[in-house]
Amino acid sequence: MREHFSQLEVAANQNKNIVISCSCTVRYSGRAESFLAQGDRIIMIKPDGTLLIHQPKGSNPINYMKDGTTHDFELKDKKLLLRSYNKAVKEFIDIEIFRIYNKMIDNISDNEKIQLVGSEKDMSDMIYNEPHLIEPGFKPLNREEHTKFGFIDVFGHDKNNTLVVIECKRYIGDPKAVDQLNRYVEKIKASKGLEKVRGVLACPRITPSAHEMLTNMGFEFRSVNPPKYFERYDKDQKRLGEF
Amino acid sequence: MREHFSQLEVAANQNKNIVISCSCTVRYSGRAESFLAQGDRIIMIKPDGTLLIHQPKGSNPINYMKDGTTHDFELKDKKLLLRSYNKAVKEFIDIEIFRIYNKMIDNISDNEKIQLVGSEKDMSDMIYNEPHLIEPGFKPLNREEHTKFGFIDVFGHDKNNTLVVIECKRYIGDPKAVDQLNRYVEKIKASKGLEKVRGVLACPRITPSAHEMLTNMGFEFRSVNPPKYFERYDKDQKRLGEF
DNA sequence: GGGGAGAGATGCCGC
DNA sequence: GCGGCATTTCTCCCC
């Protein structure tokens, strides 16, 4: 354990990437407070100070600290203590490590950013470029006009020149989405002094209660799917090269 | 690389916990699609099939797969390929590994569950037990009556016997919280045929636009903080034993 | 399995 | 820094 301690102390000071598999307890205090009894976990400390504690199951860390956290290792009674403190948000994690099974210390470097397709933004861009997806005669406002109301996904006029506010959801539309649409429509009505503004919820599908709310509020639903540039990409490797 | 391959292949088949630090590219296809160019990352495969890909910065994995994902390693042109497939949700991740810096294979076991204090539920329980936090004379409904409207955080009568719906937020109250409160109040009005039902948003603080909405809708704000059993616990170690 | 809502949400972009 | 909002949100509870 003493050997682990000295190596980890150096690694932490050098902002290396540290991963440990161990048996430990975890105490957290900050926005909320928590305790986790002894068990096997994977602990990761990133070069930016991020701390992640993972149990053997599930996507989310069971405890964590944001970037900018400082980490101090300490040896005590054959146990290794890790005290993590984030000054900016006044949060604390104390880890008591009883046994280290394995550890990994690395210098890693990565400046790449992910390219993602199929977001809500992609969906509103698609509608903007293909307004017939909403209905014949629908004309989105020009970019400049639109930007004044940046919070609205798509904004335009129908064939009768009535204003239409469109809220996009990449997945199922729920009551929250209807609330949001309603809030935007009311905001536009108030700011422009209009009596009639149409509201449209564009998403692949919609929950029954959301549909009921939509109808009661006089709004409409359009089934629209978020765009994908390559469905099951490995069937058409050529397109990957373009990515 | 061949040595890494054979060890990883065995480890994956035995549902061990695997962590790799490496230089790789990542392609994802599923609900959305993404590509991440070559860089250094930490890859973790958990015993339950969860896959996490971490860059050197930030709390969240840059790519991931949920539990139940199957993982196949493959050796090709001096590179190691990891093909991950989740049948249940029809999602894919392909990782092309150019170089492995380090790896860690472990048998880990953990059945402990986290104990957490300070949630919104704790907050509504606190108001239920200390109704004066809202105002003098406020009386929450009994548990049975309340349970009929389980989606309302706190529900009771004021000193004039008017119904009061309370929505709690453990952090800052925003426009969405006001929408939610409004939806509940309208639902109660409709179901009980009442004309007047008070709505109260209980949270530590509130955004300006949320406060404006609240006022326009005739609702009220009460500043309430979520409970903590021990602020900055390490100043009072005795209380930790009670946890 | 779907609906509804919380989360120690996180992350991004705007002002 | 706060505000507003999306997220491959995830997770939990309840029907």
Coordinates of C-alpha atoms (C1' of nucleotides) in Angstrom, one line a residue:
Chain A
M1 CA 0.0 0.0 0.0
R2 CA 2.9 2.3 0.7
E3 CA 4.2 1.8 -2.8
H4 CA 0.8 2.6 -4.3
F5 CA 0.6 5.7 -2.1
S6 CA 3.9 7.2 -3.3
Q7 CA 3.1 6.5 -6.9
L8 CA -0.4 7.9 -6.7
E9 CA 0.8 11.0 -4.8
V10 CA 3.3 11.8 -7.6
A11 CA 0.8 11.0 -10.3
A12 CA -1.9 13.3 -8.8
N13 CA 0.6 16.2 -8.5
Q14 CA 1.6 15.7 -12.1
N15 CA -2.1 15.7 -13.3
K16 CA -1.8 12.3 -14.8
N17 CA -4.8 10.2 -15.6
I18 CA -5.3 7.7 -12.7
V19 CA -7.5 4.7 -12.6
I20 CA -7.7 2.4 -9.6
S21 CA -9.7 -0.8 -8.9
C22 CA -10.1 -1.2 -5.2
S23 CA -12.3 -1.9 -2.2
C24 CA -13.5 1.3 -0.5
T25 CA -16.1 3.4 1.2
V26 CA -17.2 6.8 -0.1
R27 CA -18.5 9.9 1.8
Y28 CA -19.8 12.9 -0.1
S29 CA -20.9 16.3 1.1
G30 CA -21.9 19.3 -1.1
R31 CA -25.2 20.0 -2.8
A32 CA -26.5 16.9 -1.1
E33 CA -24.8 14.3 1.2
S34 CA -24.2 10.6 0.7
F35 CA -22.5 7.5 2.1
L36 CA -21.5 4.3 0.3
A37 CA -20.5 1.3 2.4
Q38 CA -17.5 -0.9 1.5
G39 CA -17.4 -2.6 -1.9
D40 CA -15.3 -2.9 -5.1
R41 CA -15.2 0.2 -7.3
I42 CA -13.3 1.7 -10.2
I43 CA -12.0 5.2 -9.3
M44 CA -10.8 7.5 -12.1
I45 CA -9.1 10.9 -11.6
K46 CA -8.7 12.8 -14.9
P47 CA -6.0 15.4 -15.7
D48 CA -8.5 18.2 -15.3
G49 CA -9.3 17.1 -11.7
T50 CA -12.6 15.3 -12.5
L51 CA -13.2 12.4 -10.2
L52 CA -15.4 9.4 -11.1
I53 CA -16.3 6.5 -8.9
H54 CA -18.0 3.6 -10.7
Q55 CA -19.6 0.5 -9.3
P56 CA -19.6 -2.7 -11.4
K57 CA -23.0 -1.9 -12.9
G58 CA -24.6 1.0 -14.7
S59 CA -23.7 4.0 -16.9
N60 CA -23.5 6.7 -14.2
P61 CA -20.8 7.1 -11.6
I62 CA -22.1 6.5 -8.1
N63 CA -20.2 9.5 -6.9
Y64 CA -18.2 12.2 -8.7
M65 CA -16.6 15.5 -8.6
K66 CA -16.4 18.1 -11.3
D67 CA -13.3 19.4 -13.0
G68 CA -11.1 21.6 -10.9
T69 CA -11.2 19.4 -7.9
T70 CA -7.9 18.8 -5.9
H71 CA -7.0 15.4 -4.7
D72 CA -4.8 14.5 -1.7
F73 CA -3.7 11.0 -0.9
E74 CA -2.9 10.0 2.6
L75 CA -1.7 6.8 4.3
K76 CA -3.3 5.9 7.5
D77 CA -3.5 2.6 9.5
K78 CA -2.7 0.4 6.4
K79 CA -5.5 2.2 4.5
L80 CA -5.2 4.8 1.8
L81 CA -7.3 7.9 2.1
L82 CA -8.3 10.0 -0.8
R83 CA -9.6 13.5 0.1
S84 CA -11.0 15.4 -2.8
Y85 CA -12.1 19.0 -2.5
N86 CA -13.7 21.4 -5.0
K87 CA -13.2 24.9 -3.8
A88 CA -15.4 26.5 -6.4
V89 CA -18.5 24.7 -5.4
K90 CA -17.5 23.8 -1.8
E91 CA -17.9 20.1 -2.2
F92 CA -16.1 17.2 -0.6
I93 CA -15.5 13.5 -1.2
D94 CA -13.6 11.3 1.2
I95 CA -12.6 7.8 0.0
E96 CA -11.3 5.2 2.4
I97 CA -9.4 2.6 0.4
F98 CA -8.9 -0.8 2.1
R99 CA -7.3 -2.7 -0.7
I100 CA -6.0 -1.8 -4.2
Y101 CA -6.4 -4.6 -6.8
N102 CA -4.9 -2.7 -9.7
K103 CA -4.0 0.7 -10.9
M104 CA -3.2 2.5 -14.1
I105 CA -1.4 5.8 -14.5
D106 CA -1.2 7.5 -17.9
N107 CA -0.3 10.7 -19.7
I108 CA -3.1 11.1 -22.2
S109 CA -3.8 13.9 -24.6
D110 CA -6.8 14.4 -26.8
N111 CA -8.0 17.6 -28.6
E112 CA -10.6 16.0 -30.8
K113 CA -14.2 17.0 -30.6
I114 CA -17.1 14.7 -31.3
Q115 CA -19.1 15.2 -34.5
L116 CA -22.7 14.3 -33.8
V117 CA -25.7 14.1 -36.1
G118 CA -29.4 13.8 -35.2
S119 CA -29.7 16.5 -32.5
E120 CA -32.7 18.7 -32.0
K121 CA -30.7 21.5 -33.7
D122 CA -30.2 19.2 -36.8
M123 CA -33.9 18.6 -36.7
S124 CA -34.8 22.3 -36.8
D125 CA -32.2 22.9 -39.5
M126 CA -33.8 20.2 -41.5
I127 CA -37.3 21.7 -41.2
Y128 CA -35.8 25.1 -42.0
N129 CA -34.4 23.7 -45.2
E130 CA -37.4 21.5 -46.0
P131 CA -40.4 23.5 -44.7
H132 CA -42.9 21.2 -46.6
L133 CA -42.2 18.7 -43.8
I134 CA -44.6 20.9 -41.8
E135 CA -47.1 21.7 -44.5
P136 CA -47.4 23.0 -48.0
G137 CA -46.9 26.8 -48.1
F138 CA -45.0 27.1 -44.8
K139 CA -42.3 29.6 -45.0
P140 CA -39.7 29.9 -42.3
L141 CA -38.5 33.5 -41.4
N142 CA -35.2 34.5 -42.8
R143 CA -32.2 33.8 -40.5
E144 CA -31.9 37.4 -39.3
E145 CA -35.5 37.6 -38.2
H146 CA -35.3 34.2 -36.7
T147 CA -32.3 35.0 -34.6
K148 CA -34.2 37.7 -32.7
F149 CA -36.2 34.9 -31.2
G150 CA -33.3 32.4 -30.8
F151 CA -35.2 30.4 -28.3
I152 CA -37.7 29.3 -30.9
D153 CA -36.7 26.2 -32.9
V154 CA -38.5 27.2 -36.1
F155 CA -40.5 30.3 -36.7
G156 CA -42.4 31.2 -39.9
H157 CA -45.6 32.0 -41.7
D158 CA -48.2 29.6 -43.1
K159 CA -49.9 30.1 -46.5
N160 CA -52.4 32.5 -44.9
N161 CA -49.6 34.5 -43.5
T162 CA -50.3 33.5 -39.9
L163 CA -47.3 33.2 -37.7
V164 CA -46.3 29.7 -36.8
V165 CA -44.1 28.7 -33.8
I166 CA -42.6 25.2 -34.0
E167 CA -41.0 23.4 -31.1
C168 CA -38.9 20.3 -32.1
K169 CA -38.2 17.3 -30.0
R170 CA -35.9 14.6 -31.2
Y171 CA -37.7 11.9 -29.2
I172 CA -41.2 11.6 -27.8
G173 CA -43.2 14.8 -27.2
D174 CA -44.5 15.0 -23.6
P175 CA -46.5 17.5 -21.5
K176 CA -43.3 19.5 -20.8
A177 CA -42.8 20.1 -24.5
V178 CA -46.4 21.3 -24.8
D179 CA -45.8 23.7 -21.9
Q180 CA -42.7 25.0 -23.6
L181 CA -44.5 25.5 -26.9
N182 CA -47.3 27.3 -25.1
R183 CA -44.8 29.6 -23.3
Y184 CA -43.2 30.6 -26.6
V185 CA -46.5 31.2 -28.4
E186 CA -47.7 33.4 -25.5
K187 CA -44.4 35.3 -25.5
I188 CA -44.7 36.0 -29.3
K189 CA -48.4 37.0 -29.0
A190 CA -47.5 39.5 -26.2
S191 CA -44.4 40.9 -27.9
K192 CA -46.1 41.3 -31.3
G193 CA -49.6 42.1 -30.0
L194 CA -51.1 39.4 -32.1
E195 CA -54.3 37.5 -31.3
K196 CA -53.6 34.4 -33.4
V197 CA -50.3 32.6 -33.5
R198 CA -50.2 28.9 -34.4
G199 CA -48.2 26.4 -32.3
V200 CA -46.8 23.2 -33.7
L201 CA -45.0 20.4 -31.9
A202 CA -42.8 18.5 -34.3
C203 CA -41.5 15.2 -33.0
P204 CA -41.5 11.5 -34.0
R205 CA -44.4 10.7 -31.7
I206 CA -46.3 12.1 -28.7
T207 CA -47.7 10.9 -25.4
P208 CA -51.6 10.8 -25.0
S209 CA -51.7 13.4 -22.3
A210 CA -49.4 15.7 -24.3
H211 CA -51.7 15.3 -27.3
E212 CA -54.7 16.1 -25.2
M213 CA -53.0 19.2 -23.8
L214 CA -52.0 20.2 -27.4
T215 CA -55.6 19.9 -28.6
N216 CA -57.0 21.8 -25.7
M217 CA -54.6 24.6 -26.3
G218 CA -55.4 24.7 -30.0
F219 CA -52.0 23.6 -31.1
E220 CA -51.0 20.9 -33.6
F221 CA -48.7 17.9 -33.8
R222 CA -46.5 17.0 -36.8
S223 CA -44.7 13.7 -36.9
V224 CA -41.1 14.4 -37.9
N225 CA -38.0 12.3 -37.3
P226 CA -34.5 13.8 -36.6
P227 CA -32.2 13.4 -39.5
K228 CA -29.5 10.8 -39.8
Y229 CA -26.8 10.9 -42.4
F230 CA -26.1 7.2 -42.3
E231 CA -28.5 4.7 -41.0
R232 CA -26.5 1.7 -39.8
Y233 CA -23.4 3.2 -41.3
D234 CA -21.4 0.0 -41.7
K235 CA -23.6 -1.0 -44.6
D236 CA -22.2 1.8 -46.6
Q237 CA -18.6 2.3 -45.7
K238 CA -18.1 4.9 -48.5
R239 CA -20.1 7.5 -46.7
L240 CA -18.0 7.1 -43.6
G241 CA -15.0 8.6 -45.5
E242 CA -17.0 11.8 -46.0
F243 CA -17.7 12.2 -42.3
Chain B
M1 CA -1.1 -5.9 -29.7
R2 CA -1.7 -9.6 -30.3
E3 CA -1.0 -10.2 -26.6
H4 CA -3.5 -7.5 -25.6
F5 CA -6.0 -9.0 -28.0
S6 CA -6.0 -12.5 -26.6
Q7 CA -6.2 -11.2 -23.0
L8 CA -9.0 -8.8 -23.7
E9 CA -11.0 -11.4 -25.7
V10 CA -10.9 -13.8 -22.7
A11 CA -11.7 -11.0 -20.2
A12 CA -14.7 -9.8 -22.2
N13 CA -16.1 -13.4 -22.4
Q14 CA -15.7 -13.8 -18.7
N15 CA -17.5 -10.5 -17.9
K16 CA -14.5 -9.0 -16.2
N17 CA -14.2 -5.3 -15.6
I18 CA -11.9 -3.9 -18.3
V19 CA -10.2 -0.6 -18.5
I20 CA -7.9 0.4 -21.4
S21 CA -6.0 3.6 -22.0
C22 CA -5.3 3.9 -25.7
S23 CA -5.3 6.0 -28.9
C24 CA -8.5 5.3 -30.9
T25 CA -11.3 6.5 -33.1
V26 CA -15.0 6.0 -32.2
R27 CA -18.0 5.6 -34.4
Y28 CA -21.5 5.5 -32.9
S29 CA -24.9 4.8 -34.5
G30 CA -28.2 4.5 -32.7
R31 CA -30.6 7.1 -31.5
A32 CA -28.1 9.6 -33.1
E33 CA -24.8 9.1 -34.9
S34 CA -21.3 10.3 -34.2
F35 CA -17.7 10.2 -35.1
L36 CA -14.7 11.0 -33.0
A37 CA -11.3 11.3 -34.6
Q38 CA -8.1 9.8 -33.2
G39 CA -7.0 10.7 -29.7
D40 CA -6.2 9.3 -26.3
R41 CA -9.1 7.9 -24.3
I42 CA -9.9 5.7 -21.4
I43 CA -12.3 2.9 -22.3
M44 CA -14.2 0.9 -19.6
I45 CA -16.3 -2.2 -20.1
K46 CA -18.2 -3.2 -17.0
P47 CA -19.2 -6.8 -16.0
D48 CA -22.9 -5.9 -17.0
G49 CA -21.9 -4.9 -20.5
T50 CA -21.9 -1.1 -20.0
L51 CA -19.3 0.7 -22.2
L52 CA -17.8 4.1 -21.3
I53 CA -15.4 6.1 -23.4
H54 CA -13.8 9.0 -21.6
Q55 CA -11.7 11.8 -22.9
P56 CA -9.1 13.4 -20.6
K57 CA -11.6 16.1 -19.6
G58 CA -15.1 16.4 -18.2
S59 CA -17.6 14.4 -16.2
N60 CA -19.5 12.7 -18.9
P61 CA -18.3 9.9 -21.3
I62 CA -17.9 11.1 -24.8
N63 CA -19.5 7.9 -26.1
Y64 CA -21.2 5.1 -24.2
M65 CA -23.4 2.0 -24.4
K66 CA -25.9 0.9 -21.8
D67 CA -25.8 -2.4 -19.9
G68 CA -26.5 -5.5 -21.8
T69 CA -24.2 -4.6 -24.7
T70 CA -22.0 -7.3 -26.2
H71 CA -18.4 -6.6 -27.1
D72 CA -16.2 -8.3 -29.7
F73 CA -12.5 -7.7 -30.1
E74 CA -10.9 -8.3 -33.4
L75 CA -7.3 -8.0 -34.7
K76 CA -6.8 -6.3 -38.0
D77 CA -3.8 -4.7 -39.7
K78 CA -1.9 -4.2 -36.4
K79 CA -5.0 -2.5 -35.0
L80 CA -7.4 -3.7 -32.5
L81 CA -11.1 -3.3 -33.3
L82 CA -13.8 -3.3 -30.6
R83 CA -17.3 -3.8 -32.0
S84 CA -20.0 -3.2 -29.4
Y85 CA -23.7 -4.0 -30.1
N86 CA -26.8 -3.5 -28.0
K87 CA -29.5 -5.7 -29.4
A88 CA -32.3 -4.3 -27.2
V89 CA -31.9 -0.7 -28.4
K90 CA -30.3 -1.5 -31.8
E91 CA -27.2 0.7 -31.1
F92 CA -23.6 0.2 -32.3
I93 CA -20.2 1.5 -31.4
D94 CA -17.1 0.6 -33.3
I95 CA -13.7 1.5 -31.8
E96 CA -10.5 1.4 -33.8
I97 CA -7.6 1.1 -31.4
F98 CA -4.2 2.2 -32.8
R99 CA -2.2 1.8 -29.7
I100 CA -2.8 0.5 -26.1
Y101 CA -0.9 2.4 -23.5
N102 CA -2.1 0.4 -20.5
K103 CA -4.9 -1.9 -19.5
M104 CA -6.5 -3.2 -16.3
I105 CA -8.6 -6.4 -16.0
D106 CA -10.4 -7.1 -12.7
N107 CA -13.0 -9.2 -11.0
I108 CA -15.0 -6.8 -8.9
S109 CA -18.0 -7.2 -6.8
D110 CA -20.2 -4.7 -5.1
N111 CA -23.7 -5.0 -3.7
E112 CA -23.8 -1.8 -1.7
K113 CA -26.4 0.9 -2.4
I114 CA -25.8 4.6 -1.9
Q115 CA -27.5 6.5 1.0
L116 CA -28.3 10.0 -0.1
V117 CA -29.8 12.9 1.8
G118 CA -31.0 16.2 0.5
S119 CA -33.3 15.3 -2.4
E120 CA -36.5 17.0 -3.5
K121 CA -38.4 14.2 -1.7
D122 CA -36.5 15.0 1.6
M123 CA -37.5 18.6 1.0
S124 CA -41.2 17.9 0.6
D125 CA -41.1 15.6 3.6
M126 CA -39.6 18.4 5.6
I127 CA -42.4 20.8 4.6
Y128 CA -44.9 18.2 5.3
N129 CA -43.5 17.8 8.9
E130 CA -42.9 21.6 9.3
P131 CA -45.7 23.3 7.4
H132 CA -45.0 26.6 9.1
L133 CA -42.0 26.8 6.6
I134 CA -44.7 27.8 4.1
E135 CA -46.8 30.0 6.3
P136 CA -48.7 30.1 9.6
G137 CA -51.9 28.1 9.5
F138 CA -50.9 25.9 6.5
K139 CA -52.1 22.3 7.0
P140 CA -50.9 19.6 4.6
L141 CA -53.5 16.9 3.7
N142 CA -53.2 13.6 5.4
R143 CA -51.1 11.0 3.7
E144 CA -54.0 9.1 2.2
E145 CA -55.6 12.1 0.7
H146 CA -52.3 13.3 -0.6
T147 CA -51.4 9.9 -2.2
K148 CA -54.4 10.3 -4.6
F149 CA -52.4 13.2 -6.1
G150 CA -49.0 11.6 -5.9
F151 CA -47.5 13.8 -8.4
I152 CA -47.9 16.9 -6.2
D153 CA -45.0 17.5 -3.9
V154 CA -47.1 19.0 -1.0
F155 CA -50.8 19.6 -1.0
G156 CA -52.9 21.2 1.8
H157 CA -55.2 23.9 3.0
D158 CA -54.3 27.4 4.2
K159 CA -55.8 29.1 7.2
N160 CA -58.8 30.2 5.1
N161 CA -59.3 26.6 4.0
T162 CA -58.2 27.3 0.4
L163 CA -56.4 24.5 -1.3
V164 CA -52.7 25.1 -1.8
V165 CA -50.5 23.2 -4.3
I166 CA -46.8 23.3 -3.6
E167 CA -44.0 22.4 -6.0
C168 CA -40.6 21.9 -4.5
K169 CA -37.3 22.4 -6.3
R170 CA -34.0 21.6 -4.5
Y171 CA -32.2 24.1 -6.4
I172 CA -33.1 27.3 -8.4
G173 CA -36.7 27.6 -9.6
D174 CA -36.9 28.2 -13.4
P175 CA -39.7 28.7 -16.0
K176 CA -40.1 25.0 -16.3
A177 CA -40.9 24.7 -12.6
V178 CA -43.6 27.4 -13.0
D179 CA -45.1 25.5 -15.9
Q180 CA -45.2 22.4 -13.9
L181 CA -46.9 24.1 -10.9
N182 CA -49.4 25.7 -13.3
R183 CA -50.2 22.3 -14.8
Y184 CA -50.8 20.8 -11.4
V185 CA -53.0 23.7 -10.2
E186 CA -55.1 23.5 -13.4
K187 CA -55.4 19.8 -13.0
I188 CA -56.7 20.1 -9.4
K189 CA -59.1 22.9 -10.3
A190 CA -60.6 20.8 -13.1
S191 CA -60.8 17.6 -11.1
K192 CA -62.3 19.3 -8.0
G193 CA -64.3 21.9 -9.9
L194 CA -62.8 24.7 -7.9
E195 CA -62.3 28.2 -9.0
K196 CA -59.5 29.2 -6.6
V197 CA -56.5 27.0 -5.9
R198 CA -53.3 28.6 -4.7
G199 CA -49.9 27.6 -6.2
V200 CA -46.6 27.9 -4.3
L201 CA -43.1 27.4 -5.7
A202 CA -40.8 26.4 -2.8
C203 CA -37.1 26.5 -3.6
P204 CA -33.9 28.3 -2.4
R205 CA -34.2 30.9 -5.0
I206 CA -35.8 31.7 -8.4
T207 CA -34.9 33.2 -11.7
P208 CA -36.2 36.6 -12.7
S209 CA -38.3 35.3 -15.6
A210 CA -39.7 32.5 -13.5
H211 CA -40.7 35.0 -10.9
E212 CA -42.4 37.1 -13.5
M213 CA -44.3 34.1 -14.8
L214 CA -45.2 33.2 -11.2
T215 CA -46.6 36.6 -10.5
N216 CA -48.5 36.8 -13.8
M217 CA -50.2 33.5 -13.0
G218 CA -51.1 34.6 -9.5
F219 CA -48.8 32.1 -7.8
E220 CA -46.3 32.7 -4.9
F221 CA -42.7 32.0 -4.1
R222 CA -41.4 30.7 -0.8
S223 CA -37.6 30.5 -0.2
V224 CA -37.0 27.0 1.3
N225 CA -33.7 25.1 1.4
P226 CA -33.4 21.3 1.1
P227 CA -32.5 19.6 4.4
K228 CA -29.0 18.4 5.2
Y229 CA -28.3 16.1 8.1
F230 CA -24.8 17.3 8.4
E231 CA -23.3 20.3 6.8
R232 CA -19.6 19.9 6.1
Y233 CA -19.6 16.5 7.9
D234 CA -15.9 16.3 8.5
K235 CA -16.2 19.0 11.1
D236 CA -18.3 16.7 13.3
Q237 CA -17.1 13.1 12.8
K238 CA -19.4 11.8 15.5
R239 CA -22.5 12.3 13.4
L240 CA -21.0 10.2 10.6
G241 CA -21.4 7.1 12.7
E242 CA -25.1 7.6 12.7
F243 CA -25.3 7.5 8.9
Chain C
dG1 C1' -43.1 -1.5 -21.2
dG2 C1' -44.7 3.3 -21.4
dG3 C1' -45.6 7.7 -18.9
dG4 C1' -44.2 11.2 -15.8
dA5 C1' -40.8 13.6 -13.1
dG6 C1' -36.2 14.1 -10.5
dA7 C1' -31.0 14.5 -10.8
dG8 C1' -25.5 16.1 -6.2
dA9 C1' -28.1 16.0 -13.3
dT10 C1' -24.0 17.8 -17.1
dG11 C1' -22.9 20.6 -21.1
dC12 C1' -23.5 24.2 -24.4
dC13 C1' -24.2 28.7 -25.7
dG14 C1' -26.0 33.2 -24.8
dC15 C1' -25.6 37.7 -22.3
Chain D
dG1 C1' -20.9 34.5 -13.6
dC2 C1' -26.3 33.4 -14.4
dG3 C1' -30.1 32.0 -17.5
dG4 C1' -32.3 29.1 -20.5
dC5 C1' -32.4 24.7 -22.6
dA6 C1' -31.0 20.1 -24.9
dT7 C1' -29.2 15.5 -23.6
dT8 C1' -27.6 9.1 -27.6
dT9 C1' -29.8 12.5 -21.1
dC10 C1' -30.1 8.4 -17.0
dT11 C1' -32.7 6.7 -13.2
dC12 C1' -36.6 5.7 -10.5
dC13 C1' -41.4 5.0 -9.5
dC14 C1' -45.9 3.7 -10.8
dC15 C1' -49.5 2.2 -14.0

